[in-house]
Every structure is written in structure tokens, then in C-alpha cells.
Coordinates of C-alpha atoms in Angstrom, one line a residue:
M1 CA -17.2 -5.4 -20.0
A2 CA -20.0 -3.8 -18.1
H3 CA -19.5 -0.1 -17.2
G4 CA -21.5 2.0 -14.7
E5 CA -22.5 1.7 -11.1
H6 CA -22.4 -1.7 -9.4
K7 CA -23.9 -2.3 -6.0
Y8 CA -23.0 -5.1 -3.6
Q9 CA -24.6 -6.4 -0.5
V10 CA -23.3 -8.5 2.4
T11 CA -24.7 -9.4 5.7
V12 CA -22.4 -9.6 8.7
E13 CA -24.0 -11.3 11.7
W14 CA -22.3 -11.3 15.1
T15 CA -22.4 -14.8 16.7
G16 CA -20.2 -14.2 19.7
N17 CA -22.6 -13.5 22.4
K18 CA -21.5 -15.7 25.3
G19 CA -24.6 -15.0 27.3
S20 CA -23.9 -11.5 28.7
G21 CA -23.5 -9.5 25.5
T22 CA -20.8 -6.9 25.5
S23 CA -20.7 -6.6 29.3
G24 CA -16.9 -6.3 29.2
Y25 CA -14.1 -6.3 26.6
R26 CA -13.1 -9.9 27.4
D27 CA -16.7 -11.1 27.9
Y28 CA -17.8 -11.5 24.3
G29 CA -16.6 -13.4 21.3
R30 CA -15.5 -11.7 18.1
E31 CA -17.1 -14.5 15.9
H32 CA -19.3 -13.5 13.0
V33 CA -20.7 -14.9 9.8
I34 CA -20.4 -13.1 6.5
R35 CA -23.2 -13.8 3.9
S36 CA -24.0 -12.7 0.4
G37 CA -26.8 -14.2 -1.5
D38 CA -26.4 -18.0 -2.1
K39 CA -22.6 -17.9 -1.7
P40 CA -21.0 -20.1 1.0
D41 CA -20.8 -18.3 4.4
I42 CA -17.5 -17.0 5.6
A43 CA -16.6 -17.6 9.2
G44 CA -15.1 -14.5 10.5
S45 CA -13.6 -13.1 13.7
S46 CA -11.0 -10.5 14.7
D47 CA -7.3 -10.9 14.6
P48 CA -6.0 -13.0 17.6
A49 CA -4.2 -9.9 18.8
F50 CA -7.7 -8.5 19.4
L51 CA -9.0 -11.6 21.1
G52 CA -10.2 -13.2 17.9
D53 CA -10.2 -16.8 16.7
A54 CA -7.1 -17.5 14.5
A55 CA -9.1 -20.3 12.7
R56 CA -11.5 -17.7 11.2
W57 CA -11.0 -15.0 8.6
N58 CA -10.5 -11.5 9.9
P59 CA -11.2 -8.2 8.1
E60 CA -7.5 -7.6 7.5
D61 CA -7.2 -11.1 5.8
L62 CA -10.2 -10.3 3.6
L63 CA -8.8 -6.9 2.6
L64 CA -5.5 -8.5 1.6
A65 CA -7.3 -11.2 -0.3
S66 CA -9.5 -8.7 -2.1
A67 CA -6.5 -6.7 -3.2
S68 CA -4.8 -9.8 -4.4
A69 CA -7.8 -11.3 -6.2
C70 CA -8.7 -8.0 -7.9
H71 CA -5.2 -7.6 -9.3
K72 CA -5.2 -11.3 -10.5
L73 CA -8.6 -11.0 -12.2
W74 CA -7.5 -7.8 -14.1
Y75 CA -4.2 -9.4 -15.0
L76 CA -5.8 -12.6 -16.4
H77 CA -8.2 -10.5 -18.5
L78 CA -5.3 -8.3 -19.9
C79 CA -3.2 -11.4 -20.7
S80 CA -6.1 -13.0 -22.5
D81 CA -6.7 -9.9 -24.5
A82 CA -2.9 -9.7 -25.4
G83 CA -2.7 -13.4 -26.5
I84 CA -0.5 -14.4 -23.5
R85 CA -1.6 -17.7 -22.2
V86 CA -1.3 -17.8 -18.4
L87 CA -1.0 -21.4 -17.2
A88 CA -0.6 -20.9 -13.5
Y89 CA -0.8 -17.9 -11.1
V90 CA -0.2 -17.9 -7.3
D91 CA 0.2 -14.8 -5.2
H92 CA 1.7 -14.8 -1.7
A93 CA 0.6 -11.3 -0.7
D94 CA 1.5 -9.6 2.5
G95 CA 0.2 -6.4 4.2
T96 CA 1.2 -4.3 7.2
M97 CA -1.2 -2.7 9.6
I98 CA -0.3 -0.4 12.5
D99 CA -2.5 0.3 15.5
G100 CA -2.2 2.8 18.3
A101 CA -4.3 4.8 20.7
D102 CA -6.0 6.7 17.8
G103 CA -6.9 3.5 15.9
G104 CA -5.3 1.5 13.2
R105 CA -4.7 1.5 9.5
F106 CA -3.0 -0.4 6.8
T107 CA 0.3 1.2 5.7
G108 CA 0.8 -1.0 2.6
I109 CA 0.2 -4.2 0.8
T110 CA 2.7 -6.0 -1.4
L111 CA 1.6 -8.6 -4.0
H112 CA 4.0 -11.3 -5.0
P113 CA 2.4 -13.0 -7.9
H114 CA 4.4 -15.9 -9.5
V115 CA 3.0 -16.4 -13.0
T116 CA 3.8 -19.2 -15.5
I117 CA 3.0 -18.4 -19.1
R118 CA 3.2 -20.6 -22.2
A119 CA 6.8 -21.0 -23.5
G120 CA 7.5 -18.5 -26.2
D121 CA 4.8 -16.0 -25.2
D122 CA 5.9 -12.4 -24.7
R123 CA 7.4 -12.3 -21.3
A124 CA 8.2 -8.6 -21.3
M125 CA 4.6 -7.9 -22.1
A126 CA 3.4 -10.3 -19.4
E127 CA 5.5 -8.4 -16.9
H128 CA 4.3 -5.0 -18.1
L129 CA 0.6 -6.1 -17.8
H130 CA 1.0 -6.2 -14.0
H131 CA 1.5 -2.4 -14.1
V132 CA -1.7 -2.1 -16.2
A133 CA -3.6 -4.4 -14.0
H134 CA -2.6 -2.3 -11.0
E135 CA -3.8 0.8 -12.7
K136 CA -7.2 -0.8 -13.4
C137 CA -7.7 -2.6 -10.1
Y138 CA -10.8 -1.4 -8.3
V139 CA -9.5 -2.3 -4.9
A140 CA -6.1 -0.6 -5.4
N141 CA -8.0 2.5 -6.7
S142 CA -10.2 2.6 -3.6
V143 CA -7.7 2.5 -0.7
N144 CA -5.5 5.2 0.8
F145 CA -2.3 3.2 1.2
P146 CA 0.1 1.9 -1.4
I147 CA -0.3 -1.5 -3.0
R148 CA 2.9 -2.7 -4.6
C149 CA 3.4 -5.6 -7.0
E150 CA 6.6 -7.6 -7.1
A151 CA 5.7 -10.1 -9.9
Q152 CA 7.8 -12.9 -11.3
V153 CA 6.8 -14.2 -14.7
V154 CA 8.4 -17.4 -16.0
W155 CA 7.9 -19.6 -19.1
A156 CA 6.5 -23.1 -18.7
A157 CA 9.1 -25.8 -19.0

């Protein structure tokens, strides 16, 4: 595993100019495109509550997805090292954000991974590795709100 400083670059281009720029709060679109290298573009907007397009990813969706994916990647790595064979992994994560006159912020994220491991593998260790993954997760270590994990580990039939 590589240690040290890692740098990332993205480009976010606003595409929501309806002809008059930001002449008024309701006069411009929230659409944007997120790019990074040769990766597929991500069509973004704001949450519909903030006049965004519900068919596009919003920053809050992406933050939640980042927390979930980071935990999953660490978890799979740790299981591989421990000799636990993960056969399936799905997480239905949820997060809560509040907003008010002084701005908004996330108050928490809860991950709900459902993990299927090979029959006979150490289920208690597989459950414990979620705690280790949380401790190592770069995203969880970078935010100022709690990220909880309510995992379910089952053996394959």
C-alpha cells in the first residue's frame, strides 16, 4: 500500500447559464459537469430543494457515496488480508443534513452494509473488521460529523 501525500484534481464546470447568467436566484440552472482525467463525466446539480435537477447527482449524494465507497474499499481489503472471502456487498447508506439561515451541514451518515461471506468463514471477525475499516477510512477521518456503521454479515447459503 502506498503511503504519503496523494493529490487529486477535478474540474467542475457550470452549465446552467440560461442566457442571463445569475441575474436572479431563480434565473439560472444549477447544472454542472464534474470531470477528472479520462473518467466518465458526472452530471451534477443541486438538491431539488435548492432548485436543482433531481435526475443529476448533487454534492450531498456524492459525499454520502464517498463515505460508503471508502468504507467498502477498506473493508474488502481487510477481509482479503484476514482470509475472509466476501461474496457480495451492498450498502444502503443514509445521511442527514440540516440547513438554516447560517448555512447547512451534515449531522451524520449511517452506513448499512449487508455483506455475504463464504460459509464457514469467521463471521465474528468479519463483523469486527467493519470497526477497523471505519478507523482507517480516509473520508470518515476527514469529516466533522459522525459516520456510523450498522453492518449485517451473513454466510452464503
